[in-house]
mmCIF file of N, CA and C in Angstrom:
data_model
loop_
_atom_site.group_PDB
_atom_site.id
_atom_site.type_symbol
_atom_site.label_atom_id
_atom_site.label_comp_id
_atom_site.label_asym_id
_atom_site.label_seq_id
_atom_site.Cartn_x
_atom_site.Cartn_y
_atom_site.Cartn_z
ATOM 1 N N UNK Y 1 -13.987 -13.492 8.605
ATOM 2 C CA UNK Y 1 -12.818 -13.804 7.772
ATOM 3 C C UNK Y 1 -12.306 -12.517 7.146
ATOM 4 N N UNK Y 2 -11.021 -12.283 7.286
ATOM 5 C CA UNK Y 2 -10.412 -11.081 6.740
ATOM 6 C C UNK Y 2 -10.060 -11.312 5.276
ATOM 7 N N UNK Y 3 -10.386 -10.354 4.460
ATOM 8 C CA UNK Y 3 -10.064 -10.449 3.043
ATOM 9 C C UNK Y 3 -9.657 -9.081 2.534
ATOM 10 N N UNK Y 4 -8.597 -9.056 1.737
ATOM 11 C CA UNK Y 4 -8.124 -7.832 1.107
ATOM 12 C C UNK Y 4 -8.171 -8.041 -0.404
ATOM 13 N N UNK Y 5 -8.840 -7.146 -1.096
ATOM 14 C CA UNK Y 5 -8.951 -7.244 -2.541
ATOM 15 C C UNK Y 5 -8.393 -5.973 -3.153
ATOM 16 N N UNK Y 6 -7.351 -6.149 -3.947
ATOM 17 C CA UNK Y 6 -6.684 -5.018 -4.574
ATOM 18 C C UNK Y 6 -7.167 -4.827 -6.002
ATOM 19 N N UNK Y 7 -7.079 -3.592 -6.449
ATOM 20 C CA UNK Y 7 -7.372 -3.282 -7.840
ATOM 21 C C UNK Y 7 -6.674 -1.980 -8.203
ATOM 22 N N UNK Y 8 -6.611 -1.704 -9.503
ATOM 23 C CA UNK Y 8 -6.126 -0.411 -9.960
ATOM 24 C C UNK Y 8 -4.770 -0.386 -10.621
ATOM 25 N N UNK Y 9 -4.065 -1.511 -10.630
ATOM 26 C CA UNK Y 9 -2.773 -1.516 -11.293
ATOM 27 C C UNK Y 9 -2.918 -1.389 -12.800
ATOM 28 N N UNK Y 10 -1.792 -1.266 -13.474
ATOM 29 C CA UNK Y 10 -1.812 -1.157 -14.923
ATOM 30 C C UNK Y 10 -0.497 -0.656 -15.466
ATOM 31 N N UNK Y 11 -0.525 -0.284 -16.719
ATOM 32 C CA UNK Y 11 0.667 0.222 -17.398
ATOM 33 C C UNK Y 11 0.458 1.683 -17.768
ATOM 34 N N UNK Y 12 1.441 2.490 -17.437
ATOM 35 C CA UNK Y 12 1.382 3.909 -17.765
ATOM 36 C C UNK Y 12 2.748 4.376 -18.222
ATOM 37 N N UNK Y 13 2.774 5.502 -18.857
ATOM 38 C CA UNK Y 13 4.049 6.121 -19.215
ATOM 39 C C UNK Y 13 4.557 6.946 -18.046
ATOM 40 N N UNK Y 14 5.851 7.161 -18.034
ATOM 41 C CA UNK Y 14 6.461 7.979 -16.991
ATOM 42 C C UNK Y 14 5.764 9.333 -16.923
ATOM 43 N N UNK Y 15 5.531 9.768 -15.707
ATOM 44 C CA UNK Y 15 4.819 11.021 -15.494
ATOM 45 C C UNK Y 15 3.333 10.845 -15.283
ATOM 46 N N UNK Y 16 2.851 9.649 -15.563
ATOM 47 C CA UNK Y 16 1.431 9.383 -15.415
ATOM 48 C C UNK Y 16 1.030 9.068 -13.991
ATOM 49 N N UNK Y 17 -0.245 8.727 -13.830
ATOM 50 C CA UNK Y 17 -0.809 8.468 -12.515
ATOM 51 C C UNK Y 17 -1.632 7.190 -12.518
ATOM 52 N N UNK Y 18 -1.699 6.577 -11.364
ATOM 53 C CA UNK Y 18 -2.567 5.432 -11.121
ATOM 54 C C UNK Y 18 -3.064 5.532 -9.686
ATOM 55 N N UNK Y 19 -4.229 4.962 -9.451
ATOM 56 C CA UNK Y 19 -4.753 4.852 -8.093
ATOM 57 C C UNK Y 19 -5.039 3.396 -7.786
ATOM 58 N N UNK Y 20 -4.377 2.889 -6.762
ATOM 59 C CA UNK Y 20 -4.616 1.530 -6.300
ATOM 60 C C UNK Y 20 -5.658 1.552 -5.197
ATOM 61 N N UNK Y 21 -6.446 0.489 -5.135
ATOM 62 C CA UNK Y 21 -7.452 0.339 -4.089
ATOM 63 C C UNK Y 21 -7.229 -0.960 -3.348
ATOM 64 N N UNK Y 22 -7.504 -0.929 -2.059
ATOM 65 C CA UNK Y 22 -7.445 -2.129 -1.225
ATOM 66 C C UNK Y 22 -8.736 -2.169 -0.422
ATOM 67 N N UNK Y 23 -9.652 -3.021 -0.838
ATOM 68 C CA UNK Y 23 -10.924 -3.175 -0.131
ATOM 69 C C UNK Y 23 -10.750 -4.217 0.956
ATOM 70 N N UNK Y 24 -11.013 -3.820 2.189
ATOM 71 C CA UNK Y 24 -10.779 -4.676 3.346
ATOM 72 C C UNK Y 24 -12.115 -5.133 3.907
ATOM 73 N N UNK Y 25 -12.211 -6.385 4.224
ATOM 74 C CA UNK Y 25 -13.387 -6.899 4.924
ATOM 75 C C UNK Y 25 -12.913 -7.715 6.120
ATOM 76 N N UNK Y 26 -13.721 -7.692 7.178
ATOM 77 C CA UNK Y 26 -13.395 -8.470 8.359
ATOM 78 C C UNK Y 26 -13.109 -7.645 9.591
ATOM 79 N N UNK Y 27 -12.587 -6.453 9.402
ATOM 80 C CA UNK Y 27 -12.393 -5.524 10.517
ATOM 81 C C UNK Y 27 -12.230 -4.115 9.975
ATOM 82 N N UNK Y 28 -12.378 -3.141 10.861
ATOM 83 C CA UNK Y 28 -12.290 -1.744 10.447
ATOM 84 C C UNK Y 28 -11.192 -0.978 11.176
ATOM 85 N N UNK Y 29 -10.648 -1.578 12.232
ATOM 86 C CA UNK Y 29 -9.576 -0.930 12.988
ATOM 87 C C UNK Y 29 -8.312 -1.737 12.720
ATOM 88 N N UNK Y 30 -7.426 -1.164 11.914
ATOM 89 C CA UNK Y 30 -6.249 -1.931 11.512
ATOM 90 C C UNK Y 30 -5.133 -1.009 11.054
ATOM 91 N N UNK Y 31 -3.985 -1.587 11.012
ATOM 92 C CA UNK Y 31 -2.789 -0.952 10.479
ATOM 93 C C UNK Y 31 -2.593 -1.495 9.069
ATOM 94 N N UNK Y 32 -2.464 -0.636 8.104
ATOM 95 C CA UNK Y 32 -2.294 -1.057 6.714
ATOM 96 C C UNK Y 32 -1.015 -0.480 6.142
ATOM 97 N N UNK Y 33 -0.317 -1.307 5.416
ATOM 98 C CA UNK Y 33 0.851 -0.870 4.668
ATOM 99 C C UNK Y 33 0.694 -1.284 3.216
ATOM 100 N N UNK Y 34 1.131 -0.436 2.335
ATOM 101 C CA UNK Y 34 1.360 -0.801 0.952
ATOM 102 C C UNK Y 34 2.836 -1.174 0.816
ATOM 103 N N UNK Y 35 3.077 -2.343 0.242
ATOM 104 C CA UNK Y 35 4.422 -2.784 -0.080
ATOM 105 C C UNK Y 35 4.522 -2.923 -1.590
ATOM 106 N N UNK Y 36 5.746 -2.919 -2.090
ATOM 107 C CA UNK Y 36 5.962 -3.258 -3.487
ATOM 108 C C UNK Y 36 7.170 -4.172 -3.585
ATOM 109 N N UNK Y 37 7.156 -4.954 -4.633
ATOM 110 C CA UNK Y 37 8.232 -5.928 -4.790
ATOM 111 C C UNK Y 37 8.593 -6.099 -6.245
ATOM 112 N N UNK Y 38 9.885 -6.073 -6.474
ATOM 113 C CA UNK Y 38 10.467 -6.385 -7.777
ATOM 114 C C UNK Y 38 11.067 -7.772 -7.666
ATOM 115 N N UNK Y 39 10.927 -8.610 -8.671
ATOM 116 C CA UNK Y 39 11.480 -9.975 -8.593
ATOM 117 C C UNK Y 39 12.944 -9.980 -8.167
ATOM 118 N N UNK Y 40 13.238 -10.821 -7.184
ATOM 119 C CA UNK Y 40 14.602 -10.941 -6.713
ATOM 120 C C UNK Y 40 14.976 -10.016 -5.587
ATOM 121 N N UNK Y 41 14.096 -9.110 -5.238
ATOM 122 C CA UNK Y 41 14.374 -8.158 -4.170
ATOM 123 C C UNK Y 41 13.329 -8.282 -3.065
ATOM 124 N N UNK Y 42 13.668 -7.846 -1.832
ATOM 125 C CA UNK Y 42 12.692 -7.913 -0.738
ATOM 126 C C UNK Y 42 11.528 -6.941 -0.959
ATOM 127 N N UNK Y 43 10.434 -7.219 -0.284
ATOM 128 C CA UNK Y 43 9.319 -6.289 -0.337
ATOM 129 C C UNK Y 43 9.722 -4.994 0.347
ATOM 130 N N UNK Y 44 9.342 -3.903 -0.267
ATOM 131 C CA UNK Y 44 9.696 -2.574 0.201
ATOM 132 C C UNK Y 44 8.417 -1.857 0.630
ATOM 133 N N UNK Y 45 8.409 -1.326 1.846
ATOM 134 C CA UNK Y 45 7.207 -0.600 2.237
ATOM 135 C C UNK Y 45 7.184 0.747 1.523
ATOM 136 N N UNK Y 46 5.978 1.136 1.147
ATOM 137 C CA UNK Y 46 5.787 2.320 0.333
ATOM 138 C C UNK Y 46 5.032 3.399 1.099
ATOM 139 N N UNK Y 47 3.922 2.996 1.699
ATOM 140 C CA UNK Y 47 3.071 3.941 2.422
ATOM 141 C C UNK Y 47 2.235 3.165 3.418
ATOM 142 N N UNK Y 48 1.718 3.883 4.408
ATOM 143 C CA UNK Y 48 0.918 3.193 5.409
ATOM 144 C C UNK Y 48 -0.028 4.118 6.133
ATOM 145 N N UNK Y 49 -0.997 3.510 6.797
ATOM 146 C CA UNK Y 49 -2.000 4.271 7.517
ATOM 147 C C UNK Y 49 -2.550 3.414 8.635
ATOM 148 N N UNK Y 50 -2.938 4.088 9.717
ATOM 149 C CA UNK Y 50 -3.662 3.444 10.798
ATOM 150 C C UNK Y 50 -5.070 4.004 10.727
ATOM 151 N N UNK Y 51 -6.062 3.144 10.608
ATOM 152 C CA UNK Y 51 -7.386 3.605 10.207
ATOM 153 C C UNK Y 51 -8.092 4.478 11.243
ATOM 154 N N UNK Y 52 -7.611 4.490 12.471
ATOM 155 C CA UNK Y 52 -8.314 5.298 13.475
ATOM 156 C C UNK Y 52 -7.487 6.483 13.961
ATOM 157 N N UNK Y 53 -6.417 6.804 13.250
ATOM 158 C CA UNK Y 53 -5.705 8.018 13.624
ATOM 159 C C UNK Y 53 -4.243 7.983 13.294
ATOM 160 N N UNK Y 54 -3.589 9.103 13.548
ATOM 161 C CA UNK Y 54 -2.167 9.208 13.281
ATOM 162 C C UNK Y 54 -1.889 9.701 11.879
ATOM 163 N N UNK Y 55 -0.656 10.010 11.657
ATOM 164 C CA UNK Y 55 -0.247 10.519 10.351
ATOM 165 C C UNK Y 55 0.094 9.363 9.428
ATOM 166 N N UNK Y 56 -0.188 9.509 8.150
ATOM 167 C CA UNK Y 56 0.210 8.459 7.210
ATOM 168 C C UNK Y 56 1.729 8.408 7.070
ATOM 169 N N UNK Y 57 2.191 7.278 6.637
ATOM 170 C CA UNK Y 57 3.626 7.070 6.405
ATOM 171 C C UNK Y 57 3.905 7.002 4.905
ATOM 172 N N UNK Y 58 5.028 7.592 4.500
ATOM 173 C CA UNK Y 58 5.489 7.473 3.113
ATOM 174 C C UNK Y 58 6.978 7.198 3.113
ATOM 175 N N UNK Y 59 7.399 6.282 2.254
ATOM 176 C CA UNK Y 59 8.821 6.090 2.029
ATOM 177 C C UNK Y 59 9.388 7.333 1.346
ATOM 178 N N UNK Y 60 10.644 7.602 1.584
ATOM 179 C CA UNK Y 60 11.276 8.792 1.003
ATOM 180 C C UNK Y 60 11.165 8.794 -0.523
ATOM 181 N N UNK Y 61 11.210 7.617 -1.117
ATOM 182 C CA UNK Y 61 11.203 7.520 -2.574
ATOM 183 C C UNK Y 61 9.868 7.923 -3.194
ATOM 184 N N UNK Y 62 8.805 7.970 -2.388
ATOM 185 C CA UNK Y 62 7.491 8.298 -2.938
ATOM 186 C C UNK Y 62 6.898 9.549 -2.314
ATOM 187 N N UNK Y 63 7.569 10.088 -1.321
ATOM 188 C CA UNK Y 63 7.044 11.253 -0.613
ATOM 189 C C UNK Y 63 6.842 12.406 -1.588
ATOM 190 N N UNK Y 64 5.678 13.018 -1.512
ATOM 191 C CA UNK Y 64 5.356 14.114 -2.410
ATOM 192 C C UNK Y 64 4.715 13.679 -3.714
ATOM 193 N N UNK Y 65 4.770 12.383 -4.002
ATOM 194 C CA UNK Y 65 4.163 11.867 -5.242
ATOM 195 C C UNK Y 65 2.975 10.945 -4.960
ATOM 196 N N UNK Y 66 3.046 10.180 -3.873
ATOM 197 C CA UNK Y 66 1.998 9.227 -3.531
ATOM 198 C C UNK Y 66 1.183 9.774 -2.356
ATOM 199 N N UNK Y 67 -0.106 9.473 -2.378
ATOM 200 C CA UNK Y 67 -0.988 9.873 -1.284
ATOM 201 C C UNK Y 67 -1.862 8.699 -0.894
ATOM 202 N N UNK Y 68 -1.876 8.400 0.402
ATOM 203 C CA UNK Y 68 -2.721 7.325 0.908
ATOM 204 C C UNK Y 68 -3.953 7.951 1.552
ATOM 205 N N UNK Y 69 -5.094 7.332 1.320
ATOM 206 C CA UNK Y 69 -6.333 7.845 1.902
ATOM 207 C C UNK Y 69 -7.266 6.689 2.191
ATOM 208 N N UNK Y 70 -8.305 6.972 2.979
ATOM 209 C CA UNK Y 70 -9.256 5.926 3.316
ATOM 210 C C UNK Y 70 -10.675 6.413 3.102
ATOM 211 N N UNK Y 71 -11.528 5.492 2.720
ATOM 212 C CA UNK Y 71 -12.953 5.765 2.578
ATOM 213 C C UNK Y 71 -13.663 4.824 3.528
ATOM 214 N N UNK Y 72 -14.056 5.347 4.671
ATOM 215 C CA UNK Y 72 -14.595 4.498 5.733
ATOM 216 C C UNK Y 72 -15.872 3.775 5.314
ATOM 217 N N UNK Y 73 -16.720 4.436 4.544
ATOM 218 C CA UNK Y 73 -17.986 3.821 4.153
ATOM 219 C C UNK Y 73 -17.773 2.538 3.356
ATOM 220 N N UNK Y 74 -16.667 2.484 2.630
ATOM 221 C CA UNK Y 74 -16.363 1.294 1.819
ATOM 222 C C UNK Y 74 -15.262 0.445 2.439
ATOM 223 N N UNK Y 75 -14.732 0.908 3.585
ATOM 224 C CA UNK Y 75 -13.612 0.209 4.224
ATOM 225 C C UNK Y 75 -12.525 -0.079 3.195
ATOM 226 N N UNK Y 76 -12.169 0.958 2.483
ATOM 227 C CA UNK Y 76 -11.210 0.847 1.389
ATOM 228 C C UNK Y 76 -10.106 1.875 1.578
ATOM 229 N N UNK Y 77 -8.887 1.431 1.329
ATOM 230 C CA UNK Y 77 -7.722 2.295 1.379
ATOM 231 C C UNK Y 77 -7.220 2.497 -0.043
ATOM 232 N N UNK Y 78 -6.900 3.738 -0.374
ATOM 233 C CA UNK Y 78 -6.438 4.082 -1.708
ATOM 234 C C UNK Y 78 -4.980 4.536 -1.666
ATOM 235 N N UNK Y 79 -4.279 4.269 -2.737
ATOM 236 C CA UNK Y 79 -2.934 4.801 -2.910
ATOM 237 C C UNK Y 79 -2.907 5.515 -4.250
ATOM 238 N N UNK Y 80 -2.954 6.839 -4.190
ATOM 239 C CA UNK Y 80 -2.888 7.655 -5.391
ATOM 240 C C UNK Y 80 -1.427 7.885 -5.728
ATOM 241 N N UNK Y 81 -1.021 7.489 -6.929
ATOM 242 C CA UNK Y 81 0.370 7.575 -7.324
ATOM 243 C C UNK Y 81 0.499 8.538 -8.499
ATOM 244 N N UNK Y 82 1.186 9.625 -8.280
ATOM 245 C CA UNK Y 82 1.410 10.641 -9.313
ATOM 246 C C UNK Y 82 2.873 10.670 -9.727
ATOM 247 N N UNK Y 83 3.107 11.268 -10.888
ATOM 248 C CA UNK Y 83 4.480 11.452 -11.412
ATOM 249 C C UNK Y 83 5.259 10.139 -11.336
ATOM 250 N N UNK Y 84 4.651 9.105 -11.837
ATOM 251 C CA UNK Y 84 5.275 7.787 -11.791
ATOM 252 C C UNK Y 84 6.533 7.742 -12.645
ATOM 253 N N UNK Y 85 7.485 6.961 -12.174
ATOM 254 C CA UNK Y 85 8.746 6.755 -12.893
ATOM 255 C C UNK Y 85 8.943 5.260 -13.125
ATOM 256 N N UNK Y 86 9.825 4.895 -14.047
ATOM 257 C CA UNK Y 86 10.085 3.459 -14.253
ATOM 258 C C UNK Y 86 10.533 2.753 -12.982
ATOM 259 N N UNK Y 87 11.147 3.481 -12.057
ATOM 260 C CA UNK Y 87 11.585 2.882 -10.789
ATOM 261 C C UNK Y 87 10.412 2.489 -9.901
ATOM 262 N N UNK Y 88 9.214 2.941 -10.210
ATOM 263 C CA UNK Y 88 8.032 2.545 -9.456
ATOM 264 C C UNK Y 88 7.440 1.238 -9.957
ATOM 265 N N UNK Y 89 7.978 0.707 -11.029
ATOM 266 C CA UNK Y 89 7.486 -0.553 -11.567
ATOM 267 C C UNK Y 89 7.696 -1.681 -10.567
ATOM 268 N N UNK Y 90 6.619 -2.372 -10.221
ATOM 269 C CA UNK Y 90 6.676 -3.432 -9.221
ATOM 270 C C UNK Y 90 5.294 -4.048 -9.076
ATOM 271 N N UNK Y 91 5.243 -5.152 -8.346
ATOM 272 C CA UNK Y 91 3.972 -5.688 -7.872
ATOM 273 C C UNK Y 91 3.677 -4.998 -6.549
ATOM 274 N N UNK Y 92 2.489 -4.465 -6.437
ATOM 275 C CA UNK Y 92 2.097 -3.737 -5.235
ATOM 276 C C UNK Y 92 1.123 -4.588 -4.419
ATOM 277 N N UNK Y 93 1.365 -4.624 -3.117
ATOM 278 C CA UNK Y 93 0.535 -5.396 -2.201
ATOM 279 C C UNK Y 93 0.059 -4.496 -1.067
ATOM 280 N N UNK Y 94 -1.182 -4.696 -0.643
ATOM 281 C CA UNK Y 94 -1.613 -4.113 0.610
ATOM 282 C C UNK Y 94 -1.603 -5.220 1.660
ATOM 283 N N UNK Y 95 -1.305 -4.831 2.864
ATOM 284 C CA UNK Y 95 -1.212 -5.776 3.965
ATOM 285 C C UNK Y 95 -1.749 -5.118 5.227
ATOM 286 N N UNK Y 96 -2.397 -5.892 6.055
ATOM 287 C CA UNK Y 96 -2.975 -5.347 7.278
ATOM 288 C C UNK Y 96 -2.658 -6.223 8.487
ATOM 289 N N UNK Y 97 -2.746 -5.602 9.642
ATOM 290 C CA UNK Y 97 -2.761 -6.322 10.889
ATOM 291 C C UNK Y 97 -3.862 -5.681 11.726
ATOM 292 N N UNK Y 98 -4.593 -6.443 12.503
ATOM 293 C CA UNK Y 98 -5.663 -5.847 13.306
ATOM 294 C C UNK Y 98 -5.100 -4.962 14.402
ATOM 295 N N UNK Y 99 -5.849 -3.917 14.731
ATOM 296 C CA UNK Y 99 -5.419 -3.033 15.801
ATOM 297 C C UNK Y 99 -4.308 -2.109 15.363
ATOM 298 N N UNK Y 100 -3.502 -1.724 16.347
ATOM 299 C CA UNK Y 100 -2.471 -0.713 16.125
ATOM 300 C C UNK Y 100 -1.293 -1.246 15.320
ATOM 301 N N UNK Y 101 -0.581 -0.300 14.726
ATOM 302 C CA UNK Y 101 0.682 -0.646 14.095
ATOM 303 C C UNK Y 101 1.711 -0.932 15.197
ATOM 304 N N UNK Y 102 2.706 -1.716 14.882
ATOM 305 C CA UNK Y 102 3.729 -2.080 15.863
ATOM 306 C C UNK Y 102 4.965 -1.225 15.637
ATOM 307 N N UNK Y 103 5.238 -0.312 16.556
ATOM 308 C CA UNK Y 103 6.458 0.486 16.403
ATOM 309 C C UNK Y 103 7.678 -0.408 16.280
ATOM 310 N N UNK Y 104 8.559 -0.056 15.370
ATOM 311 C CA UNK Y 104 9.754 -0.858 15.183
ATOM 312 C C UNK Y 104 9.582 -1.992 14.194
ATOM 313 N N UNK Y 105 8.336 -2.280 13.837
ATOM 314 C CA UNK Y 105 8.092 -3.364 12.862
ATOM 315 C C UNK Y 105 7.211 -2.889 11.719
ATOM 316 N N UNK Y 106 7.176 -1.573 11.526
ATOM 317 C CA UNK Y 106 6.269 -1.029 10.520
ATOM 318 C C UNK Y 106 6.629 -1.485 9.118
ATOM 319 N N UNK Y 107 7.915 -1.743 8.882
ATOM 320 C CA UNK Y 107 8.348 -2.166 7.557
ATOM 321 C C UNK Y 107 8.601 -3.655 7.448
ATOM 322 N N UNK Y 108 8.245 -4.400 8.483
ATOM 323 C CA UNK Y 108 8.493 -5.839 8.516
ATOM 324 C C UNK Y 108 7.275 -6.570 7.956
ATOM 325 N N UNK Y 109 7.401 -7.172 6.777
ATOM 326 C CA UNK Y 109 6.227 -7.854 6.199
ATOM 327 C C UNK Y 109 5.634 -8.914 7.128
ATOM 328 N N UNK Y 110 6.453 -9.532 7.953
ATOM 329 C CA UNK Y 110 5.941 -10.590 8.829
ATOM 330 C C UNK Y 110 5.054 -10.053 9.941
ATOM 331 N N UNK Y 111 5.031 -8.739 10.126
ATOM 332 C CA UNK Y 111 4.173 -8.141 11.151
ATOM 333 C C UNK Y 111 2.719 -8.038 10.689
ATOM 334 N N UNK Y 112 2.468 -8.295 9.434
ATOM 335 C CA UNK Y 112 1.127 -8.134 8.859
ATOM 336 C C UNK Y 112 0.514 -9.505 8.636
ATOM 337 N N UNK Y 113 -0.739 -9.630 9.022
ATOM 338 C CA UNK Y 113 -1.378 -10.949 9.061
ATOM 339 C C UNK Y 113 -2.238 -11.258 7.849
ATOM 340 N N UNK Y 114 -2.587 -10.241 7.080
ATOM 341 C CA UNK Y 114 -3.409 -10.475 5.897
ATOM 342 C C UNK Y 114 -2.836 -9.691 4.728
ATOM 343 N N UNK Y 115 -2.921 -10.296 3.549
ATOM 344 C CA UNK Y 115 -2.329 -9.701 2.354
ATOM 345 C C UNK Y 115 -3.318 -9.740 1.199
ATOM 346 N N UNK Y 116 -3.243 -8.707 0.369
ATOM 347 C CA UNK Y 116 -3.965 -8.742 -0.887
ATOM 348 C C UNK Y 116 -3.245 -9.619 -1.894
ATOM 349 N N UNK Y 117 -3.869 -9.805 -3.028
ATOM 350 C CA UNK Y 117 -3.329 -10.699 -4.048
ATOM 351 C C UNK Y 117 -2.231 -10.041 -4.874
ATOM 352 N N UNK Y 118 -2.097 -8.739 -4.751
ATOM 353 C CA UNK Y 118 -1.089 -8.012 -5.518
ATOM 354 C C UNK Y 118 -1.658 -7.456 -6.809
ATOM 355 N N UNK Y 119 -1.142 -6.316 -7.200
ATOM 356 C CA UNK Y 119 -1.530 -5.715 -8.472
ATOM 357 C C UNK Y 119 -0.285 -5.126 -9.119
ATOM 358 N N UNK Y 120 -0.101 -5.407 -10.397
ATOM 359 C CA UNK Y 120 1.118 -5.008 -11.093
ATOM 360 C C UNK Y 120 1.022 -3.570 -11.574
ATOM 361 N N UNK Y 121 2.075 -2.831 -11.323
ATOM 362 C CA UNK Y 121 2.226 -1.469 -11.843
ATOM 363 C C UNK Y 121 3.455 -1.449 -12.730
ATOM 364 N N UNK Y 122 3.283 -1.043 -13.967
ATOM 365 C CA UNK Y 122 4.389 -0.981 -14.921
ATOM 366 C C UNK Y 122 4.451 0.428 -15.497
ATOM 367 N N UNK Y 123 5.622 1.048 -15.354
ATOM 368 C CA UNK Y 123 5.809 2.416 -15.841
ATOM 369 C C UNK Y 123 6.887 2.392 -16.917
ATOM 370 N N UNK Y 124 6.540 2.828 -18.081
ATOM 371 C CA UNK Y 124 7.489 2.836 -19.192
ATOM 372 C C UNK Y 124 8.058 4.235 -19.385
ATOM 373 N N UNK Y 125 9.293 4.254 -19.858
ATOM 374 C CA UNK Y 125 9.971 5.552 -20.048
ATOM 375 C C UNK Y 125 9.657 6.145 -21.404
#
């Protein structure tokens, strides 16, 4: 059974940092995306990784500020978020699909088969 457990959200002031974690169980070869969502708007992909290779993905809005990494021993993916701004305020979700990422559907939430419960990130000015 695949399970994704997120942690690490919270409230910070602008300029601060947070690290989100997504602990994955059930498989080790997968495509993972971090999405975020503000009420009333579609989920927006933020960053992504394929656990067995390739370059990580970052949305332009977070490039240079966010870093995605993996810890294989814990089967956990991290999203280190630096220089946070109020525009980063959202519910953050990790999502996975087994095997490779699907070109052309990397930002399509329906391409991912398992989701974490979400963790809220709030950045105050």
